[in-house]
PDB file of C-alpha atoms in Angstrom:
ATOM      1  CA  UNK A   1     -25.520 -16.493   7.973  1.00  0.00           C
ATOM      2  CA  UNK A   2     -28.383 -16.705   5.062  1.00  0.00           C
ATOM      3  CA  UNK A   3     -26.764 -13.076   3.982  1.00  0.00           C
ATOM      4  CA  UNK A   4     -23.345 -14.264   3.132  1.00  0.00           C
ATOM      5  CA  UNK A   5     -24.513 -17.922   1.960  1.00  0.00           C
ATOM      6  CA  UNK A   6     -27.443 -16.337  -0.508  1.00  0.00           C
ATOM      7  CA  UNK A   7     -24.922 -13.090  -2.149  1.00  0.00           C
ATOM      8  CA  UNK A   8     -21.861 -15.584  -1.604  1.00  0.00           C
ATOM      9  CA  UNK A   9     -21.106 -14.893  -5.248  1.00  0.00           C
ATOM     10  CA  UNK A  10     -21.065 -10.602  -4.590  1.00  0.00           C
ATOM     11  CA  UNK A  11     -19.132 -11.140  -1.437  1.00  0.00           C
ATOM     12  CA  UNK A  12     -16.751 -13.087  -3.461  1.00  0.00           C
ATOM     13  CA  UNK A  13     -16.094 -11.021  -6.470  1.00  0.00           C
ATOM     14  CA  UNK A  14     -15.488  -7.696  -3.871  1.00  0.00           C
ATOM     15  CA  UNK A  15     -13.617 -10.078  -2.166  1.00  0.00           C
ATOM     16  CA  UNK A  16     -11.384 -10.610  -4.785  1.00  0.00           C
ATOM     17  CA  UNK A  17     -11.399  -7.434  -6.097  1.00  0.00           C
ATOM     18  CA  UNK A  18      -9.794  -5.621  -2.828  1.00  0.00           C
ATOM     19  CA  UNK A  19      -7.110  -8.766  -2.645  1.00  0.00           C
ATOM     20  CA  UNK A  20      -6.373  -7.792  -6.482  1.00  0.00           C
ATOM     21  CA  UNK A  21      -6.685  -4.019  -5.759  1.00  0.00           C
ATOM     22  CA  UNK A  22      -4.082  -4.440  -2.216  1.00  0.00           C
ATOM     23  CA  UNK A  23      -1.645  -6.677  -4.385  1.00  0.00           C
ATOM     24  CA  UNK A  24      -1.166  -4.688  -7.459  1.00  0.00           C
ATOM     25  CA  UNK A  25      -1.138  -1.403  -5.079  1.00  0.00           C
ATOM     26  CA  UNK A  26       1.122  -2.896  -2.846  1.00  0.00           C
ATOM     27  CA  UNK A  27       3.717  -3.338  -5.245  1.00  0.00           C
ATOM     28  CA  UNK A  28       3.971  -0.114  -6.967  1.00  0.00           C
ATOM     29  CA  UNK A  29       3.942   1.181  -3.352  1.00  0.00           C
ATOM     30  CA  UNK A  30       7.277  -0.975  -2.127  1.00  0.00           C
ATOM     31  CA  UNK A  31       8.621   0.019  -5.660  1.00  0.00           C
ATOM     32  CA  UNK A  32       8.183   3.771  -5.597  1.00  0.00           C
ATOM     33  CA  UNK A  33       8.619   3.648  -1.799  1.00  0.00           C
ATOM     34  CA  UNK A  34      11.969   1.917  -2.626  1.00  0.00           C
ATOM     35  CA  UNK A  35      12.644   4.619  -5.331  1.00  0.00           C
ATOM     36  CA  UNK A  36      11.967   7.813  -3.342  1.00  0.00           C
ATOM     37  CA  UNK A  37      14.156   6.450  -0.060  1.00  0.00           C
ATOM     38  CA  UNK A  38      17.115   6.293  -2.542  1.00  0.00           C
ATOM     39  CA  UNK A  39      16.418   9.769  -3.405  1.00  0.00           C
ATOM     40  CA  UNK A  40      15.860  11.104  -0.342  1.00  0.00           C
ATOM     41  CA  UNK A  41      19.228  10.036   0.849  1.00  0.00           C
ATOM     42  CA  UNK A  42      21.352  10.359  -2.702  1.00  0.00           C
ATOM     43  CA  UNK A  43      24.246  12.193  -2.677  1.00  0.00           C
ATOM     44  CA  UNK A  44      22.515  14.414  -5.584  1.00  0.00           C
ATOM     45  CA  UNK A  45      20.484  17.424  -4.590  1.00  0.00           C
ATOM     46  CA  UNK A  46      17.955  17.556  -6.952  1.00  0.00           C
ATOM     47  CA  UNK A  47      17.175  13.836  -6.473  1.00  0.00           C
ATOM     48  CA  UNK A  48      17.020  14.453  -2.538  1.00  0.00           C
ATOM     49  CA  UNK A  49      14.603  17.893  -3.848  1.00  0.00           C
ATOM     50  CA  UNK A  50      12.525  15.578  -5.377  1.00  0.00           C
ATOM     51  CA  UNK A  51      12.228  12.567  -3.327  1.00  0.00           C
ATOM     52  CA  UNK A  52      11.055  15.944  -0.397  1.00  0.00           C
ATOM     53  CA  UNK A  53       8.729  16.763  -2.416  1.00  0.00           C
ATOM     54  CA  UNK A  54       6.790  13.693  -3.435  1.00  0.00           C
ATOM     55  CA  UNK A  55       6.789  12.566   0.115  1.00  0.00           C
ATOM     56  CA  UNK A  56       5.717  16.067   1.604  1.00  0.00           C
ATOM     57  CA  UNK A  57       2.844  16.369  -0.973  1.00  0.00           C
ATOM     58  CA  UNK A  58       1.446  12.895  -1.039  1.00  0.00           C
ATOM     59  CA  UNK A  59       1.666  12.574   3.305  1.00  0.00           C
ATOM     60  CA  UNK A  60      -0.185  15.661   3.352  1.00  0.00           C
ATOM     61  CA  UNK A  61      -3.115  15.068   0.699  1.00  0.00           C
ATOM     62  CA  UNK A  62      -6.138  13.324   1.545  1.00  0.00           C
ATOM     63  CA  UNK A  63      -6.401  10.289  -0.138  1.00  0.00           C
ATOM     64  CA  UNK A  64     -10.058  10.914  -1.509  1.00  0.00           C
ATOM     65  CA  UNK A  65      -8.430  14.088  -3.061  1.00  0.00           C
ATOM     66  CA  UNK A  66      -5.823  12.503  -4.594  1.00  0.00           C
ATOM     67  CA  UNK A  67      -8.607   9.917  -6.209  1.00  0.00           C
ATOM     68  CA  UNK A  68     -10.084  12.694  -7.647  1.00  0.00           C
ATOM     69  CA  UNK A  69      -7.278  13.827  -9.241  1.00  0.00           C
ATOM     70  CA  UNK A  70      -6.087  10.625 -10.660  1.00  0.00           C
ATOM     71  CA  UNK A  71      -9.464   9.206 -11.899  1.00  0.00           C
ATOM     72  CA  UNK A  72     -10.802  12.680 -12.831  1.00  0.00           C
ATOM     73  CA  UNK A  73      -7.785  14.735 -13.861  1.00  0.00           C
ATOM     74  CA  UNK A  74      -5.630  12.468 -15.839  1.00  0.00           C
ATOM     75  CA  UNK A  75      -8.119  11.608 -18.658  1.00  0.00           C
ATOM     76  CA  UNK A  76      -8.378  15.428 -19.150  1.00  0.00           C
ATOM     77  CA  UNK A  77      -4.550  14.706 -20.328  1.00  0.00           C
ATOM     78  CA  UNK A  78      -5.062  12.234 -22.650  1.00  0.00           C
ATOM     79  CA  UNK A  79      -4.381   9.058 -20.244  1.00  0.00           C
ATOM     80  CA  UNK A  80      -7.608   6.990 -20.324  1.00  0.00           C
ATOM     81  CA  UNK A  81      -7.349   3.250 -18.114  1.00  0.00           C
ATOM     82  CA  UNK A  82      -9.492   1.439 -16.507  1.00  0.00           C
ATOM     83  CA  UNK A  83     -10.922   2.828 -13.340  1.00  0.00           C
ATOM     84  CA  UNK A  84      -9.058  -0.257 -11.383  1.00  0.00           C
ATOM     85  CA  UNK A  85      -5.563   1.397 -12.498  1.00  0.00           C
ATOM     86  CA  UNK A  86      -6.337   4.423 -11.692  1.00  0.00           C
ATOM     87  CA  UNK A  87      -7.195   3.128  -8.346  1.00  0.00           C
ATOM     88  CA  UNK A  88      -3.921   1.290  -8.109  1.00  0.00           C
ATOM     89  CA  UNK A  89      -1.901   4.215  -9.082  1.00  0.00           C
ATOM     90  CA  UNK A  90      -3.559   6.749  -6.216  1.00  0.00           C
ATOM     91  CA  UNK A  91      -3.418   4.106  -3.956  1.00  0.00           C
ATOM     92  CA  UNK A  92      -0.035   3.026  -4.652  1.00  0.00           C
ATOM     93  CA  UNK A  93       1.442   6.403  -5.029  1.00  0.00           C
ATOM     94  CA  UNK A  94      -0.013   8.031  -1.744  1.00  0.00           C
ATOM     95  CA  UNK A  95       1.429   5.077  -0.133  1.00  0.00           C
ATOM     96  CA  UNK A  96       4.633   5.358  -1.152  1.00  0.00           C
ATOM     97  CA  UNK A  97       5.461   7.994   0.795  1.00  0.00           C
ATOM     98  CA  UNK A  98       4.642   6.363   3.773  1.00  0.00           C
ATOM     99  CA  UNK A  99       7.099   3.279   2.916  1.00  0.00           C
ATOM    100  CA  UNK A 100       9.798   6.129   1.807  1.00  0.00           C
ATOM    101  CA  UNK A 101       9.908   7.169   5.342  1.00  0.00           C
ATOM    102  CA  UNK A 102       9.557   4.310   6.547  1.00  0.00           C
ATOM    103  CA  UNK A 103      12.792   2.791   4.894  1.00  0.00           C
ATOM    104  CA  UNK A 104      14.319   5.758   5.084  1.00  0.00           C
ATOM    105  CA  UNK A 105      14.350   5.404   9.151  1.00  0.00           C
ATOM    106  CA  UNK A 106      15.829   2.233   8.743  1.00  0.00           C
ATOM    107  CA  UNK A 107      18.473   2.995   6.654  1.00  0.00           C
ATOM    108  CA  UNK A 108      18.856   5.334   9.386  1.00  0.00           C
ATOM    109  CA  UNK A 109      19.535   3.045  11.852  1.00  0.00           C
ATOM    110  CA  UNK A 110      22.881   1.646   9.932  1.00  0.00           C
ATOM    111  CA  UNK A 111      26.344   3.114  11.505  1.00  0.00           C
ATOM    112  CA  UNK A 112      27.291   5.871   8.437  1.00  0.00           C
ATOM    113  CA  UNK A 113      30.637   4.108   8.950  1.00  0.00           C
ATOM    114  CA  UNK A 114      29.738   0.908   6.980  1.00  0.00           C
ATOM    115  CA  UNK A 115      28.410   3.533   3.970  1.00  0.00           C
ATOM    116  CA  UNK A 116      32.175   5.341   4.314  1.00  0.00           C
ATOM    117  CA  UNK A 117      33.798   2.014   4.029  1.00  0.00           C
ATOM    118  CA  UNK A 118      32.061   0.946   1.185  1.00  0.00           C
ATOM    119  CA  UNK A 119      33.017   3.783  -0.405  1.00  0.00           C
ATOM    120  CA  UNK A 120      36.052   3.794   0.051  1.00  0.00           C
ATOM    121  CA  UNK A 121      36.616   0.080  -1.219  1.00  0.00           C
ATOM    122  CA  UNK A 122      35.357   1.783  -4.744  1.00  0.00           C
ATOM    123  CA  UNK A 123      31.938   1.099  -4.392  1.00  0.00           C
ATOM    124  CA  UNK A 124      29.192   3.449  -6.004  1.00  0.00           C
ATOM    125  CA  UNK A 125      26.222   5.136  -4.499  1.00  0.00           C
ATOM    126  CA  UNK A 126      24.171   2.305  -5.769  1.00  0.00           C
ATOM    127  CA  UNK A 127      26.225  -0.563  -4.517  1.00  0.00           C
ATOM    128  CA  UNK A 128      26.353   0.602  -1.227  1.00  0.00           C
ATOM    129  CA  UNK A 129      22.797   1.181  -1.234  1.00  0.00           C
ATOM    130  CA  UNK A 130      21.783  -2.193  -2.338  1.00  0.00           C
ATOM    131  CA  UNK A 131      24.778  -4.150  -0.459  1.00  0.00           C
ATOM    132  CA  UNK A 132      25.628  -2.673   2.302  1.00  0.00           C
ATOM    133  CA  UNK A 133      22.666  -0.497   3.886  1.00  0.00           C
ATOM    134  CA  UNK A 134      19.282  -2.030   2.619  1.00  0.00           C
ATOM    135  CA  UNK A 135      19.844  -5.535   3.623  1.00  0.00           C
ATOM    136  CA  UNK A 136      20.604  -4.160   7.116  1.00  0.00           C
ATOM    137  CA  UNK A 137      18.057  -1.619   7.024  1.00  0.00           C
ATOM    138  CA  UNK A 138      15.332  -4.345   5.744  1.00  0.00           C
ATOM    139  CA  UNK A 139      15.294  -6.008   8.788  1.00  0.00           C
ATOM    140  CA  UNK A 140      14.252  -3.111  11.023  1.00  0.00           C
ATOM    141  CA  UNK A 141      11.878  -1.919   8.686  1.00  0.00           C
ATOM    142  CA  UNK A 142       9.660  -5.169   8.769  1.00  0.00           C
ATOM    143  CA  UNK A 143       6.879  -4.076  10.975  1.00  0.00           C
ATOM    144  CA  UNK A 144       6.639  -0.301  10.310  1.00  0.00           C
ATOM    145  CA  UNK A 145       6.228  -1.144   6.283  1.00  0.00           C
ATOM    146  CA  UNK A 146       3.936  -4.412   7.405  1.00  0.00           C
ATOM    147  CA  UNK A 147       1.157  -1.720   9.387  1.00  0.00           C
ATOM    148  CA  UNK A 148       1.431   0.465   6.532  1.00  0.00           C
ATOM    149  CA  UNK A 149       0.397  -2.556   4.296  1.00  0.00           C
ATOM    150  CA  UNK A 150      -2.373  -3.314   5.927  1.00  0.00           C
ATOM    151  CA  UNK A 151      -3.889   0.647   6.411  1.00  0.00           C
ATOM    152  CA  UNK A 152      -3.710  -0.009   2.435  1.00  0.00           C
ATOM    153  CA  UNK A 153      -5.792  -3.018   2.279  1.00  0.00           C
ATOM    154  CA  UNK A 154      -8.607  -0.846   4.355  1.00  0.00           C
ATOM    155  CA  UNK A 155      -7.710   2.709   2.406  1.00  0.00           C
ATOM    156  CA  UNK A 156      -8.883   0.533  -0.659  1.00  0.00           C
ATOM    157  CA  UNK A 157     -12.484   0.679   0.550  1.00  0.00           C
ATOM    158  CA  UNK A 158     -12.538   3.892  -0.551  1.00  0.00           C
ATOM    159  CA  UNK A 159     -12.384   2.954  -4.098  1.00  0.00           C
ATOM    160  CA  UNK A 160     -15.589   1.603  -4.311  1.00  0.00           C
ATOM    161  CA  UNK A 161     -16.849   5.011  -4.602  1.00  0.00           C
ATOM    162  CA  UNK A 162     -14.912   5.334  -8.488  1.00  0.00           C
ATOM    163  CA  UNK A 163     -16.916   2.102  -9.526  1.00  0.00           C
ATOM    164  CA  UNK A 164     -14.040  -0.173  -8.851  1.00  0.00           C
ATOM    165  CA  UNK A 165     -15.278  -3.158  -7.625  1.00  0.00           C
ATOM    166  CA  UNK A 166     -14.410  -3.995  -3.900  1.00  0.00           C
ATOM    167  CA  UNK A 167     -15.400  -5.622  -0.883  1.00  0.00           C
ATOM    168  CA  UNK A 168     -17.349  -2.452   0.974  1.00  0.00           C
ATOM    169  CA  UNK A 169     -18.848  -1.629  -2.610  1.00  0.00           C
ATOM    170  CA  UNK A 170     -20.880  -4.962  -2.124  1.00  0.00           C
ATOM    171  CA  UNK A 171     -23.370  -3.530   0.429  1.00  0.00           C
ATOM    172  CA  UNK A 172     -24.751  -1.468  -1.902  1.00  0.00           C
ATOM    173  CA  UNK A 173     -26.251  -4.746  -3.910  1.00  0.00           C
ATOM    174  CA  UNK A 174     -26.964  -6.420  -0.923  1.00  0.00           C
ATOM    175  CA  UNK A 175     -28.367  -3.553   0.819  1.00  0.00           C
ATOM    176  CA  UNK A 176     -31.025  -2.718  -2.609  1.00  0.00           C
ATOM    177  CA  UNK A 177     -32.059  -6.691  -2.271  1.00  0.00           C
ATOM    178  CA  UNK A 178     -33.231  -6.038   1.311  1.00  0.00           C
ATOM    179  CA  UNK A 179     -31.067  -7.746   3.759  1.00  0.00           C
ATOM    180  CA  UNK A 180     -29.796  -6.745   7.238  1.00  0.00           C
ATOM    181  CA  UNK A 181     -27.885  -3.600   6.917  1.00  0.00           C
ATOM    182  CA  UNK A 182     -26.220  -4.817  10.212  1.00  0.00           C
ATOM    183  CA  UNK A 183     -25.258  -8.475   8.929  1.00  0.00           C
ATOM    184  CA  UNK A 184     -24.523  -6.998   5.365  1.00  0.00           C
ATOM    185  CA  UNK A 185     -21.411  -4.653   7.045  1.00  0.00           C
ATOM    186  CA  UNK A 186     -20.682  -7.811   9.843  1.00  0.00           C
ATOM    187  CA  UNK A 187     -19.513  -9.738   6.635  1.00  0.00           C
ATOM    188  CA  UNK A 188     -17.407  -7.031   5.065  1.00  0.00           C
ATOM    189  CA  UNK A 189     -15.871  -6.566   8.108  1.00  0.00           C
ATOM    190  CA  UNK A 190     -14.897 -10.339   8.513  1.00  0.00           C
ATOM    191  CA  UNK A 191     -13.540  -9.654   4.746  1.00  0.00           C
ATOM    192  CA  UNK A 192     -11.591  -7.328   5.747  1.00  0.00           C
ATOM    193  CA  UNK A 193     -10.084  -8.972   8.590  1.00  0.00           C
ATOM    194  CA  UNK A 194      -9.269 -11.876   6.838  1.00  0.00           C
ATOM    195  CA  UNK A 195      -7.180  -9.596   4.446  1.00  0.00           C
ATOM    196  CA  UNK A 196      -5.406  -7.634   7.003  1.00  0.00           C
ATOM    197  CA  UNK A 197      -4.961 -10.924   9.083  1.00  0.00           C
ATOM    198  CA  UNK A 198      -3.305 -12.780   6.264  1.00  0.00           C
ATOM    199  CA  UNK A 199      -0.768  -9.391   5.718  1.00  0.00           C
ATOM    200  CA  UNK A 200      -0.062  -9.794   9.490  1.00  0.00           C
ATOM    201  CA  UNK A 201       0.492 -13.484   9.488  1.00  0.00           C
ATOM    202  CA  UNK A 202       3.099 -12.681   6.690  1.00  0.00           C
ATOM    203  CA  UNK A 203       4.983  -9.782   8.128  1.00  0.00           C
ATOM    204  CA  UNK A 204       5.218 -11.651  11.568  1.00  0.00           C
ATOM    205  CA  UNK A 205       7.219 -14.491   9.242  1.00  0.00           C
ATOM    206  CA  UNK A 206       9.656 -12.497   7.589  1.00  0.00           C
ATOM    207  CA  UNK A 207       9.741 -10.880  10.779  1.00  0.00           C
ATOM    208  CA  UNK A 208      11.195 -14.064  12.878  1.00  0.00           C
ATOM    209  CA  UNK A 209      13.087 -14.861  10.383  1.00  0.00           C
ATOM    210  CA  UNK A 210      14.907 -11.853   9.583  1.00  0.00           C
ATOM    211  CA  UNK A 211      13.971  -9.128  12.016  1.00  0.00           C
ATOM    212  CA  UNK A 212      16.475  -7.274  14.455  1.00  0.00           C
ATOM    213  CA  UNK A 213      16.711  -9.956  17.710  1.00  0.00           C
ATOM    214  CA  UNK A 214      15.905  -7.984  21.012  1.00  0.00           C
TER     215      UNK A 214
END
C-alpha cells in the first residue's frame, strides 16, 4: 500500500491523464466513426470509396505505427500541437474504424424496407439516416461500440511512450525512486480497471435501457 499512498500524487496525475486522453479520444472516435458509417453506406460512390479506404487502412495499421506517423510526420507539414493531440488524433482516428464497422453492422440489421419507405415519403439520404435507421441501429450497436471503448482506454497506454502523460508512464518515476516493480504495475493495473470498469458500468446502462430485448 506505502507505494500508492507515498507517489499518490504521480498515480493521480497519470490517472487523470488516461481519463482525459480516453474522453477526448473517445469522442472524435464516435464522431468520425459516425462519419465514415454514413459513407460507407451513401448512395454516392466516391463517399462509399472513401469511407473503404479509411477503414481498410486504419484496421490494418498498427497502432504504434500510426503514432509515429502522427506525432513524427505531421510537424514535418507544418502542423505543430501538443503531443496530447497528437495522441488523441491517432488514437481517435485508428479507432474509428472500428466503430464504422461496428455501426455499420447495425445499420445492417434494419429491414432495407423502412430505408425504401422513407424514401419514398420524400425523405433525403440524410433524414433517413438520422430518423429512420440510426435510432434503430443504436440499440444493437451498444455493446460492440462499448468493448471497443474500453480496448481504447488500454490502447492509450501506449502513449506514454510520446511523453504524454498517462497512467502506465508513471512506473517509470516510481520505478527510478526504488519501489516494488511488482506493486508499482499492481496499481496501474487497478487504474486501469477502474477506467474500463466505469466504461462497462455505463454501456451496461444505456444498454437496459435501450438495447434490443432478447
Amino acid at each position: 500500500m506505502y507505494v500508492l499512498t507515498d507517489n499518490f500524487s504521480v498515480y493521480w496525475e497519470g490517472f487523470l491523464g488516461t481519463v482525459q486522453l480516453t474522453g477526448w479520444s473517445s469522442l472524435l472516435a464516435l464522431l468520425l466513426g459516425f462519419l465514415m458509417a454514413s459513407f460507407r453506406v451513401a448512395p454516392v460512390a466516391s463517399l462509399r470509396v472513401f469511407g473503404t479506404v479509411w477503414v481498410t487502412v486504419l484496421r490494418n495499421t498498427p497502432l504504434t505505427l500510426l503514432f509515429f506517423a502522427v506525432l513524427l510526420g505531421l510537424p514535418r507539414f507544418g502542423l505543430v500541437l501538443p503531443f496530447q493531440v497528437f495522441a488523441v488524433l491517432a488514437l481517435g482516428c485508428y479507432t474509428s474504424a472500428f466503430i464504422c464497422e461496428a455501426l455499420r453492422a447495425g445499420i445492417n440489421t434494419v429491414p432495407r424496407g423502412q430505408g425504401e419507405a422513407a424514401r419514398s415519403l420524400g425523405m433525403t439520404f440524410g433524414q433517413t439516416l438520422n430518423l429512420v435507421v440510426l435510432p434503430q441501429a443504436f440499440r444493437s450497436v451498444i455493446p460492440p461500440v462499448g468493448s471497443t471503448l474500453i480496448a481504447l482506454a488500454k490502447n492509450s497506454a501506449i502513449a506514454g511512450a510520446f511523453s504524454v502523460t498517462e497512467l502506465l508512464g508513471t512506473y517509470r518515476t516510481i520505478n527510478e525512486l526504488g519501489y516494488n516493480i511488482v506493486w508499482t504495475f499492481v496499481w496501474i493495473a487497478v487504474g486501469y480497471l477502474i477506467i474500463t470498469l466505469a466504461i462497462s458500468a455505463l454501456f451496461n446502462f444505456l444498454e437496459r435501457t435501450y438495447g434490443v430485448a432478447r
